[in-house]
Tab-separated table of C-alpha atoms and ligand atoms in Angstrom:
chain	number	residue	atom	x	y	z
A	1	UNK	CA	0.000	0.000	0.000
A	2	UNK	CA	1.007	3.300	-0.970
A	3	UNK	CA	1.518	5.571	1.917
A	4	UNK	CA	0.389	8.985	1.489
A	5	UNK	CA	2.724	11.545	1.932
A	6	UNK	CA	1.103	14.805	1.613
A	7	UNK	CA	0.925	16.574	4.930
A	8	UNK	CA	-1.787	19.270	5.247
A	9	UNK	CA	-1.966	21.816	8.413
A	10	UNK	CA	-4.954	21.829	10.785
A	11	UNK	CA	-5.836	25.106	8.835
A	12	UNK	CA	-6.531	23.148	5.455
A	13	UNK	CA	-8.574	20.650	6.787
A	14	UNK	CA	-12.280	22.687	5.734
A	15	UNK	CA	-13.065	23.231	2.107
A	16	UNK	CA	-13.783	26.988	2.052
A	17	UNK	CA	-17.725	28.445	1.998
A	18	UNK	CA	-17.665	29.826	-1.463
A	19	UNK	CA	-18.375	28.104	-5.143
A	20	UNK	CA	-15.079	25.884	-5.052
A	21	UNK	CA	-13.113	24.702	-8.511
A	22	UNK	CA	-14.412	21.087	-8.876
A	23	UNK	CA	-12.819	18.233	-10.501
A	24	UNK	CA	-14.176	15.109	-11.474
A	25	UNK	CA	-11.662	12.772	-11.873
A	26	UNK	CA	-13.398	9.405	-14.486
A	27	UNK	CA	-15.943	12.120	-15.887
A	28	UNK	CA	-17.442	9.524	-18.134
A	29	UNK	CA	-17.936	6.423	-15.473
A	30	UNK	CA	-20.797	5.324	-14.278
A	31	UNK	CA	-19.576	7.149	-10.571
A	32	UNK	CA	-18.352	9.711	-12.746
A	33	UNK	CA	-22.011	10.253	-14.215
A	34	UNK	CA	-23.708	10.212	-10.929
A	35	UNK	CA	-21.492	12.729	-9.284
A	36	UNK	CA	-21.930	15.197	-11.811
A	37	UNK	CA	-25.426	14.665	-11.706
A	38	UNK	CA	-25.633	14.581	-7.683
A	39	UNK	CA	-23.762	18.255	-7.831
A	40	UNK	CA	-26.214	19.539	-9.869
A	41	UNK	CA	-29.517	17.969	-7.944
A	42	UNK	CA	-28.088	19.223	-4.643
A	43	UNK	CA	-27.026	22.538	-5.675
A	44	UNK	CA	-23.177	22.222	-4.468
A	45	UNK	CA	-21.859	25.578	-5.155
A	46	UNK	CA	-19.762	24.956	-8.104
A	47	UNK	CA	-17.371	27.783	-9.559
A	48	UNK	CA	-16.145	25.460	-12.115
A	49	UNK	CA	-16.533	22.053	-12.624
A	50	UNK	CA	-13.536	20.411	-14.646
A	51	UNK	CA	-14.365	16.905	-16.116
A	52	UNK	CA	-11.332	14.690	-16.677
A	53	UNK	CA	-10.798	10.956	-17.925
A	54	UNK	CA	-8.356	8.906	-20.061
A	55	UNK	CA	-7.633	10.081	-23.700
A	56	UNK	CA	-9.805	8.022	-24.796
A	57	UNK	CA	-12.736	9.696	-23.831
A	58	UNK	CA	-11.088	13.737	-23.823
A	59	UNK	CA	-12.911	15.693	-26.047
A	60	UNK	CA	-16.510	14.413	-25.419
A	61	UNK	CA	-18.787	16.566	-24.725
A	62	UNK	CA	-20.795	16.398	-21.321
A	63	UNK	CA	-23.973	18.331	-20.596
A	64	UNK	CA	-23.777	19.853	-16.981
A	65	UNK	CA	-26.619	22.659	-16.093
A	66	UNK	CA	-27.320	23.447	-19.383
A	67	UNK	CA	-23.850	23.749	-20.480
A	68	UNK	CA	-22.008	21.679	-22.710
A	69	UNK	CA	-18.515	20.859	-20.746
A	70	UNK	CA	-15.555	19.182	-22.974
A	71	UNK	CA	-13.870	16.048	-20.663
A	72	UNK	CA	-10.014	16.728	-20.619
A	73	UNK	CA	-7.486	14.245	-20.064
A	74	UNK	CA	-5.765	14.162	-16.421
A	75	UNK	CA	-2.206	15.267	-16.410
A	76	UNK	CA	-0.464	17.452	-13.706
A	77	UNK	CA	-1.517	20.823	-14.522
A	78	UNK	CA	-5.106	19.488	-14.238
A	79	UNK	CA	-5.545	20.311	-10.444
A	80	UNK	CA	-3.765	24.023	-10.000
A	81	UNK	CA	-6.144	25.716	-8.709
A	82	UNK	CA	-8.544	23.092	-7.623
A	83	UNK	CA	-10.587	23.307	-4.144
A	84	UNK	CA	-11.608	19.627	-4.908
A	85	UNK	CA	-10.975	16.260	-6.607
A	86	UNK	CA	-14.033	13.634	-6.618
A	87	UNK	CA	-11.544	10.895	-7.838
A	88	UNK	CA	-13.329	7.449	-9.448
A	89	UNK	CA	-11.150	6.128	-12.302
A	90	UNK	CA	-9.975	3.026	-10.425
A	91	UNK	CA	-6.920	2.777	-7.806
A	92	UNK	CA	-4.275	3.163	-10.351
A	93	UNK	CA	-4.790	6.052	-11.502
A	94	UNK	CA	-6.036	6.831	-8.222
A	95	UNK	CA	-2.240	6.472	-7.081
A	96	UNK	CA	-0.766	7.872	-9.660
A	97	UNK	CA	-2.939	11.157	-9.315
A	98	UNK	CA	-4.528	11.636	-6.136
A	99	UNK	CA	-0.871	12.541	-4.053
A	100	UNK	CA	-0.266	15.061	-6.898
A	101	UNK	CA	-3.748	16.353	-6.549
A	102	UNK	CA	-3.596	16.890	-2.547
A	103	UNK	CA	0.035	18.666	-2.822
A	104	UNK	CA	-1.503	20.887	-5.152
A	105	UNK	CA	-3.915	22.184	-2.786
A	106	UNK	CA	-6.879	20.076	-3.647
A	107	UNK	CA	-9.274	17.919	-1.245
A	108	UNK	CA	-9.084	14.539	-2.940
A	109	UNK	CA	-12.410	12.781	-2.154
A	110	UNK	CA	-11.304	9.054	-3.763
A	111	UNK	CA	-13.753	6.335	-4.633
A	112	UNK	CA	-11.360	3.718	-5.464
A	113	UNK	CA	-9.837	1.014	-3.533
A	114	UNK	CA	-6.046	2.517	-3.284
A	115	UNK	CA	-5.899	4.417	-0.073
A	116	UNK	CA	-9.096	3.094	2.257
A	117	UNK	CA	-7.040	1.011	4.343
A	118	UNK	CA	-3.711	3.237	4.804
A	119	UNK	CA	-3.734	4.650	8.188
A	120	UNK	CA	-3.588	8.110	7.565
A	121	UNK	CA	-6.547	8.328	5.035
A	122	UNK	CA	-9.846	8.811	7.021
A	123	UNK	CA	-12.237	6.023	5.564
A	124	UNK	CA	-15.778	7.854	5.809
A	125	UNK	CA	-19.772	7.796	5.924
A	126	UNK	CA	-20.936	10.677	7.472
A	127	UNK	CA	-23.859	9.330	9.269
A	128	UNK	CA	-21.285	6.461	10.730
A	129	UNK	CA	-18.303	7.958	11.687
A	130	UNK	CA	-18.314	12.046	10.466
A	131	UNK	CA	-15.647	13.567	12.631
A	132	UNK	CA	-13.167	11.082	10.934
A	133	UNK	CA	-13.645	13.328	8.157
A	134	UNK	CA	-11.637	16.200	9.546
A	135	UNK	CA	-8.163	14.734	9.865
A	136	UNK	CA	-7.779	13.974	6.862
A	137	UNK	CA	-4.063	15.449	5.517
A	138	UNK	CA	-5.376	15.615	1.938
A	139	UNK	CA	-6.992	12.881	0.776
A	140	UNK	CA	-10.311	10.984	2.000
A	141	UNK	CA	-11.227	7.418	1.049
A	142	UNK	CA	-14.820	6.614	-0.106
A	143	UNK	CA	-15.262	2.797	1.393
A	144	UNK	CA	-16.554	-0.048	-0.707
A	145	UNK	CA	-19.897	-0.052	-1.851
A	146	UNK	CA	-21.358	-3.082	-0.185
A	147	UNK	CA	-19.401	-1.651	2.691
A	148	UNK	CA	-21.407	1.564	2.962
A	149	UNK	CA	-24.482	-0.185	2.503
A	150	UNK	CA	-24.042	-2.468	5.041
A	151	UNK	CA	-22.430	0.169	7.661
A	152	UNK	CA	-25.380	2.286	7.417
A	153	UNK	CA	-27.923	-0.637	8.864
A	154	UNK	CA	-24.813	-2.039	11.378
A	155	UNK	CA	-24.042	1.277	13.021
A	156	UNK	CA	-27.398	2.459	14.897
A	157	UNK	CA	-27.595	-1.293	16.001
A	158	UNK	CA	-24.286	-1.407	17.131
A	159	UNK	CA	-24.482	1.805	19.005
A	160	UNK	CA	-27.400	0.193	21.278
A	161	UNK	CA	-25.707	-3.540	21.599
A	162	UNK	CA	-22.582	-3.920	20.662
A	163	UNK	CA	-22.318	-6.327	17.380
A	164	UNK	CA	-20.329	-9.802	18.326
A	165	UNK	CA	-20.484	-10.813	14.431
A	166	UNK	CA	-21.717	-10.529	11.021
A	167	UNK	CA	-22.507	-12.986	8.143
A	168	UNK	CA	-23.617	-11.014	4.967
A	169	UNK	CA	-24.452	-12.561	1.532
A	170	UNK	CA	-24.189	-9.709	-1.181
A	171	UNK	CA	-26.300	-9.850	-4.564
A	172	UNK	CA	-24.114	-6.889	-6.493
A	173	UNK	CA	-25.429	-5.855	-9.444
A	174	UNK	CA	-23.816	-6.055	-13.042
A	175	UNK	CA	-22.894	-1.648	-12.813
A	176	UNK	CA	-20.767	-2.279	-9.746
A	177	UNK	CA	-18.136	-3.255	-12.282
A	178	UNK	CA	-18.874	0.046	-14.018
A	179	UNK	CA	-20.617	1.421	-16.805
A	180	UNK	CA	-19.526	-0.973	-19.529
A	181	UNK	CA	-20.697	-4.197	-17.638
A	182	UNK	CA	-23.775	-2.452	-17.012
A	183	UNK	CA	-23.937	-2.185	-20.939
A	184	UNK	CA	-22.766	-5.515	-20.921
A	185	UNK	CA	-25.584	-7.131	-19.219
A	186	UNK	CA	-28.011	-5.044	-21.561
A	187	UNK	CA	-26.840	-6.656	-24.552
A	188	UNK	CA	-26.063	-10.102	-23.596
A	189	UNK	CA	-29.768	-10.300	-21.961
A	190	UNK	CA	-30.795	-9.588	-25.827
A	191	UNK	CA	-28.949	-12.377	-26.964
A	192	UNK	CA	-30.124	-15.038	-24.746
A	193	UNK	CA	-33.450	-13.611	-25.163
A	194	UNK	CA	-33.227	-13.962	-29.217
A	195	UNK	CA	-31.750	-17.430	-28.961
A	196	UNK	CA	-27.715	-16.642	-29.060
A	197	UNK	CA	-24.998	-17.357	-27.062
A	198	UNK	CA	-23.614	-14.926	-24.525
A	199	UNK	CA	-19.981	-13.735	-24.684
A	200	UNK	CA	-18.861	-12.193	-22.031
A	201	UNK	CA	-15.740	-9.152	-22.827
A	202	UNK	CA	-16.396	-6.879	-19.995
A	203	UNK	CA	-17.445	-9.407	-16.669
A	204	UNK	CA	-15.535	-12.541	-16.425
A	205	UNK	CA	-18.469	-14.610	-17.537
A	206	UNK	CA	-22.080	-13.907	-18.706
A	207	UNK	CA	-24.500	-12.226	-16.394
A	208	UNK	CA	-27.615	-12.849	-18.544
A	209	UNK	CA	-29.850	-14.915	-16.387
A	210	UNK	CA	-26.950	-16.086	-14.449
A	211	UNK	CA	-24.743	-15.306	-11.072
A	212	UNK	CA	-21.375	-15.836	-10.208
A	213	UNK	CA	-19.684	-15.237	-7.438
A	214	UNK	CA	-17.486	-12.097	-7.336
A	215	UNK	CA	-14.417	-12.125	-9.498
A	216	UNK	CA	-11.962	-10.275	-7.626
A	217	UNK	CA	-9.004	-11.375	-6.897
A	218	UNK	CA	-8.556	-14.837	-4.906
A	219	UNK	CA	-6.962	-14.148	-1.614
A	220	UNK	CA	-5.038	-17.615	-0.072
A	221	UNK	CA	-7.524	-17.778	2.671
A	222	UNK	CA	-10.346	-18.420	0.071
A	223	UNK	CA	-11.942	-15.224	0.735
A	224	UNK	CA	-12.266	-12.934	-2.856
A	225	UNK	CA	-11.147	-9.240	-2.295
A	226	UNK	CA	-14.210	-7.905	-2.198
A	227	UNK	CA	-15.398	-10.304	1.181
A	228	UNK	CA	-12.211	-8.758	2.835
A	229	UNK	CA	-13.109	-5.207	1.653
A	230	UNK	CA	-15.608	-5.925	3.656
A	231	UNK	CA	-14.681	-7.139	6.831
A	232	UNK	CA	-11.633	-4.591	7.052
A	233	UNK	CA	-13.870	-1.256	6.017
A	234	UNK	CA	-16.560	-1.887	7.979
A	235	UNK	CA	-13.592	-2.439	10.980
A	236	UNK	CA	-12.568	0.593	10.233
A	237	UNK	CA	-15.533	2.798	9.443
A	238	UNK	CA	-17.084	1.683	12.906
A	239	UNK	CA	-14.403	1.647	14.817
A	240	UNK	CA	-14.242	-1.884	15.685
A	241	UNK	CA	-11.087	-3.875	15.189
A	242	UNK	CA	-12.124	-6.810	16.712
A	243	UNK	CA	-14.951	-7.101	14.782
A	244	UNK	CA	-15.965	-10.857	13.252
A	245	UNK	CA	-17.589	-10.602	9.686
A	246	UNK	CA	-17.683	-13.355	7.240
A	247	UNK	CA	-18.894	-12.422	3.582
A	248	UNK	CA	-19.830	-13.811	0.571
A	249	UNK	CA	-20.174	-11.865	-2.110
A	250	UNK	CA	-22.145	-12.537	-5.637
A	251	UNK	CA	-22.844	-10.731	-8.987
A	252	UNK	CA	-26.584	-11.103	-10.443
A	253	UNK	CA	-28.416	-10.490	-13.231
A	254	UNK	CA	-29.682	-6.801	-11.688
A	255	UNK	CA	-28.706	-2.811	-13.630
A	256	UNK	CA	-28.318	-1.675	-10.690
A	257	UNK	CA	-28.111	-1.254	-6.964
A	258	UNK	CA	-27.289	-3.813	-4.260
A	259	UNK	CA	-28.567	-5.721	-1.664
A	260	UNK	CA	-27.744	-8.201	1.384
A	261	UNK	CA	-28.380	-10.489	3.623
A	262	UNK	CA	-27.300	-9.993	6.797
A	263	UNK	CA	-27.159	-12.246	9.913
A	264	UNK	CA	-26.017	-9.891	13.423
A	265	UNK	CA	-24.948	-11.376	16.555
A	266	UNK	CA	-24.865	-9.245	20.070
A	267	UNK	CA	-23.279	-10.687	23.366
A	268	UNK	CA	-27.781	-10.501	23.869
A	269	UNK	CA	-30.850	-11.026	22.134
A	270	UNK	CA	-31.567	-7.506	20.756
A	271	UNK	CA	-35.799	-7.541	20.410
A	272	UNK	CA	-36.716	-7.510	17.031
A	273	UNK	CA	-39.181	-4.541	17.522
A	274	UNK	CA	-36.235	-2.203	19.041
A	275	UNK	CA	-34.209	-2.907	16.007
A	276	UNK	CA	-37.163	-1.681	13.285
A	277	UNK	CA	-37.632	1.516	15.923
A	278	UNK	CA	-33.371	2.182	15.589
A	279	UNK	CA	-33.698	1.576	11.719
A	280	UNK	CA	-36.501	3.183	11.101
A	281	UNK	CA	-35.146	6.790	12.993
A	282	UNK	CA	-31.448	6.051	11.489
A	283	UNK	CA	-30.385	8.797	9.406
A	284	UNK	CA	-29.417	7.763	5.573
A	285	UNK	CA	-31.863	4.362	6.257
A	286	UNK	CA	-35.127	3.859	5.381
A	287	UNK	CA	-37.626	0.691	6.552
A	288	UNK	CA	-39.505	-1.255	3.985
A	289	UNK	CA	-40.429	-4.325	6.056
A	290	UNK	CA	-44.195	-5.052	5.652
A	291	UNK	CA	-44.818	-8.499	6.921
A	292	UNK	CA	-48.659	-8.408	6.064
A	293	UNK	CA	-47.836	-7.626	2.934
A	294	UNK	CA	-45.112	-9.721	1.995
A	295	UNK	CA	-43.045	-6.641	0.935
A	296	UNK	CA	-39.618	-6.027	1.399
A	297	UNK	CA	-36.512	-4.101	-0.313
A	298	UNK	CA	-35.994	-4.898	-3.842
A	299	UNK	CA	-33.402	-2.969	-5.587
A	300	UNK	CA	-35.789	-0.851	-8.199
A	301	UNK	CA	-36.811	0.258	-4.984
A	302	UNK	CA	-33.993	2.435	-3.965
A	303	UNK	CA	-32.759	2.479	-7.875
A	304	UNK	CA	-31.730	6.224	-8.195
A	305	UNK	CA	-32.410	7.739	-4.488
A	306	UNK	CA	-30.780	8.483	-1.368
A	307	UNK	CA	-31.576	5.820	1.404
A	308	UNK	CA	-30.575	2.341	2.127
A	309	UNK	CA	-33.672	0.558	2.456
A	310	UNK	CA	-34.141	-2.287	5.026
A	311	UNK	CA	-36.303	-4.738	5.876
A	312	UNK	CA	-37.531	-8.612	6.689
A	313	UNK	CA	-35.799	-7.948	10.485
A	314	UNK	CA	-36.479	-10.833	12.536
A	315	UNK	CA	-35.357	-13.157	15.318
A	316	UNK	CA	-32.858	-15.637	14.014
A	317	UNK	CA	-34.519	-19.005	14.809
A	318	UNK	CA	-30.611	-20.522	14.792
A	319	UNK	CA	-29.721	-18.337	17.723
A	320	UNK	CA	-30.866	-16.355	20.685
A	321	UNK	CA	-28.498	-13.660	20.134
A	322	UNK	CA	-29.212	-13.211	16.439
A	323	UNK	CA	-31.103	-10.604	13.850
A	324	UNK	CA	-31.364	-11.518	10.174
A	325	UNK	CA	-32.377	-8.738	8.044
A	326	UNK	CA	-32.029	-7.710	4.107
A	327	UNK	CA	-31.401	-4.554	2.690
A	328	UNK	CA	-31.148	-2.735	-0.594
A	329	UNK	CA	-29.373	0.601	-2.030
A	330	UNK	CA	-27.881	2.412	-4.726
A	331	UNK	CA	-24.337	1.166	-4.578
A	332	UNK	CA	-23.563	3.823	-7.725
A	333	UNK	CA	-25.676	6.590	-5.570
A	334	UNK	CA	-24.851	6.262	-1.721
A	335	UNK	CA	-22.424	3.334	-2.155
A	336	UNK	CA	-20.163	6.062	-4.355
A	337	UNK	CA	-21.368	8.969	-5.663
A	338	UNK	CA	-23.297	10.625	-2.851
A	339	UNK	CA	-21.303	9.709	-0.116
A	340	UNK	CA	-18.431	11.460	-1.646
A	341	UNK	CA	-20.391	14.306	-2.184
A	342	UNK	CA	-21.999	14.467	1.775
A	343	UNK	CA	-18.058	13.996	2.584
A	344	UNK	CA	-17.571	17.215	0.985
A	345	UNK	CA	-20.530	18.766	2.386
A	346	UNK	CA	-19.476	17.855	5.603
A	347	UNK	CA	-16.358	19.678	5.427
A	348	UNK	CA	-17.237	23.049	4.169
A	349	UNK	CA	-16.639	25.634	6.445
A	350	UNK	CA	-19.486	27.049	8.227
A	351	UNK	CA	-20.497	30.527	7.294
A	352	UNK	CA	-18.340	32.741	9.487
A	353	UNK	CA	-16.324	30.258	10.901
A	354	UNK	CA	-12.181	31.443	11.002
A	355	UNK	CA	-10.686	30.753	7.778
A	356	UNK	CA	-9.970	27.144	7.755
A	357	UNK	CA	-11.099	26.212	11.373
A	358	UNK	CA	-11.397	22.436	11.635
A	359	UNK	CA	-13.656	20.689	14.738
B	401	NAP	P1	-16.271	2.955	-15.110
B	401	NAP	O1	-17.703	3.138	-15.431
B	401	NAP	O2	-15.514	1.891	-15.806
B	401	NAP	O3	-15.523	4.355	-15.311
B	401	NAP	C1	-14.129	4.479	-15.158
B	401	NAP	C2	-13.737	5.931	-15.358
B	401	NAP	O4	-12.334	6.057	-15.119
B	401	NAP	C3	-13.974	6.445	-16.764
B	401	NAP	O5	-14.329	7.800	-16.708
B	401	NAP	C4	-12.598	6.281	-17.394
B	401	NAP	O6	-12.352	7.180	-18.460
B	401	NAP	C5	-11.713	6.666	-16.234
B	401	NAP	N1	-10.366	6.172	-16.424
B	401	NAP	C6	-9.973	4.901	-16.641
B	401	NAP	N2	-8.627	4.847	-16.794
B	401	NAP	C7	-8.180	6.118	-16.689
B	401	NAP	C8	-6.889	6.716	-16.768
B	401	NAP	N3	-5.783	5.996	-16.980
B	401	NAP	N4	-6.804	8.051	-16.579
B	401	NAP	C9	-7.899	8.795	-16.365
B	401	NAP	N5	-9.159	8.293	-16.282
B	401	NAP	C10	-9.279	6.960	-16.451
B	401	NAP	O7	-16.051	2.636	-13.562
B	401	NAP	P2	-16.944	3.087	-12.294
B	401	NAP	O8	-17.897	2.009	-11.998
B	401	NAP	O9	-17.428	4.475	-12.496
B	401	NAP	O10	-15.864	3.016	-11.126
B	401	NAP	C11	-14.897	4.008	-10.947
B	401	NAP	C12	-14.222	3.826	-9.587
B	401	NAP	O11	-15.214	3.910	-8.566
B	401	NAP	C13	-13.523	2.485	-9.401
B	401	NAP	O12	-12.398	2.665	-8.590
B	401	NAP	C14	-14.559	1.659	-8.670
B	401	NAP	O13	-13.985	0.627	-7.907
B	401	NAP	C15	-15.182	2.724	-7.781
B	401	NAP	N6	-16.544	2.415	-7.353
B	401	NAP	C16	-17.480	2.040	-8.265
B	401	NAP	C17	-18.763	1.769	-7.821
B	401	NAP	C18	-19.847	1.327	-8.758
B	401	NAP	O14	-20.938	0.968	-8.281
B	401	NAP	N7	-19.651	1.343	-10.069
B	401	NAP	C19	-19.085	1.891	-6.474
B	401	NAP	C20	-18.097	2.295	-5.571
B	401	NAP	C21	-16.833	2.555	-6.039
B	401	NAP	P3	-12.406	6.748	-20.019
B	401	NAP	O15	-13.850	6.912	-20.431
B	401	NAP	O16	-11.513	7.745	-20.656
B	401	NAP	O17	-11.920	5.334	-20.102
């Protein structure tokens, strides 16, 4: 792991109350797309928004508020002058770029992989763990998708009864591997449908009417990277290194947004009804868990919106000490784009605070 080596003073920790110099670092990703969207929709005060990808995408033309905005490609000069960097073009050129960015002067918000578990990167969901946010020395690290998901149901639970362990089960849909899968799936769904075989380019096997389990890289305990994205994020984000978390984590057949299956043991049984109560008033979660009705989360539920919906909470038959529950969001949405976004909301200065204060 690359250590970062920027070093910011407590002064530089805020981003400034004023319309700030944006840069969107993988302007034409799916993350990309959704940020760009999300700072329009929530009115972040934008001076100028500067969309940057690969070369082979610079020179496109984006719309953005009615404007037409040309994608560049990223090179040094990029960031002078930038108040902040929404980074998602992978954790390569995450590393190569993000460092750069920070010494410049920027606030690098980064959605990839490459800094979440160095120690001096603050790994963040604001309604988890906010103040982490603020000692940051340049650079913040979005966590993993199903991470964030799953954090935002964990936390108010944990808060009450501490958590002993977790088993989750993810069903991650085909746009967690990015826009082209996403495309991917459209087309290969076609083929099946018209009577073809399915190639698979983009995902490491066809996710027309099929699942496979996630194809990150193989880790020697068994575990893919993505489980153990999981278990050390959510250690991390909650504050809990002794946390025990076993995942298993699956691609299906969905466009997008996530869901899980979660199993949560406390040192006590935790009553079912004080759990939907916690869930229902946690911020960033929303309950959809109507038992008469046989209706629960799906992901076209929460498919382009805010909240992590959750739902089917009930006594683990297995085990006294045990919830199950299932839940649903927008991994491109609050798993990425918008949690970056409320990261960078969180920090802005408040109006008349001293230049720069941090908490
Ligand atoms: P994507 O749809 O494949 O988009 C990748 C973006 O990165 C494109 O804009 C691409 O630009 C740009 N890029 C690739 N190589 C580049 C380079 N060498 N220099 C500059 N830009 C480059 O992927 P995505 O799903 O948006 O994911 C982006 C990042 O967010 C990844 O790190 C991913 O792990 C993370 N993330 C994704 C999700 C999700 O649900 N998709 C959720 C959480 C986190 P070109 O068009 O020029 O190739």
């Amino acid at each position: 792991m690359t250590a970062v080596q920027t070093s910011l003073s407590p002064s530089s920790v805020c981003l400034p109350n004023r319309p700030l110099r944006v840069a969107v670092l993988g302007a034409s990703g799916a993350v990309g797309q959704e940020l760009l969207q999300l700072l329009e929709q929530r009115r972040f005060r934008v001076a100028e928004l500067l969309p940057l990808a690969s070369p082979r995408s610079a020179g496109q033309s984006l719309g953005w508020q009615g404007r037409a905005l040309t994608i560049q490609p990223v090179e040094a000069s990029a960031f002078e002058g930038v108040d902040l960097v929404l980074a998602s073009a992978g954790g390569s050129v995450s590393r190569q770029w993000a460092p750069l960015a920070a010494a410049a002067g920027a606030l690098v918000i980064d959605n990839s992989s490459a800094f979440r578990m160095d120690p001096e990167v603050p790994l963040v969901v604001p309604e988890v763990n906010p103040e982490a946010a603020f000692s940051h020395r340049g650079i913040i690290a979005n966590p993993n998708c199903t991470t964030i998901l799953l954090s935002l149901a964990l936390a108010p639970l944990h808060a009450r009864r501490p958590i002993r362990r977790v088993v989750v089960s993810t069903y991650q849909s085909a746009s967690g591997a990015g826009a082209r899968a996403m495309e991917e799936l459209r087309s290969l769904s076609r083929t099946v449908l018209d009577g073809g075989e399915p190639v698979s380019e983009v995902l490491p096997h066809s996710l027309a009417f099929n699942l496979f389990l996630h194809n990150s890289p193989l880790q020697p305990n068994g575990y893919c990277e993505e489980e153990l994205k999981m278990l050390h994020e959510t250690r991390k984000i909650m504050g809990t290194p002794e946390l025990r978390l076993s995942a298993t984590c699956v691609r299906v057949p969905v466009l997008r947004a996530h869901s899980e299956a979660v199993n949560i043991e406390f040192h006590e049984p935790f009553p079912v009804e004080e759990a939907r109560a916690l869930l229902a008033a946690a911020p960033g979660v929303e309950l959809l868990d109507d038992f008469d009705a046989n209706r629960f989360p799906m992901p076209t539920d929460v498919t382009g919106r805010d909240p992590v919906a959750v739902g089917r909470i009930r006594q683990d038959l297995s085990e006294p000490n045990a919830l199950e529950l299932w839940l649903c969001g927008d991994q491109i949405r609050k798993g990425a784009a918008l949690n970056a976004i409320q990261i960078a909301e969180l920090l802005i200065e408040a109006p008349g605070a001293q230049a720069g204060g941090g908490p």
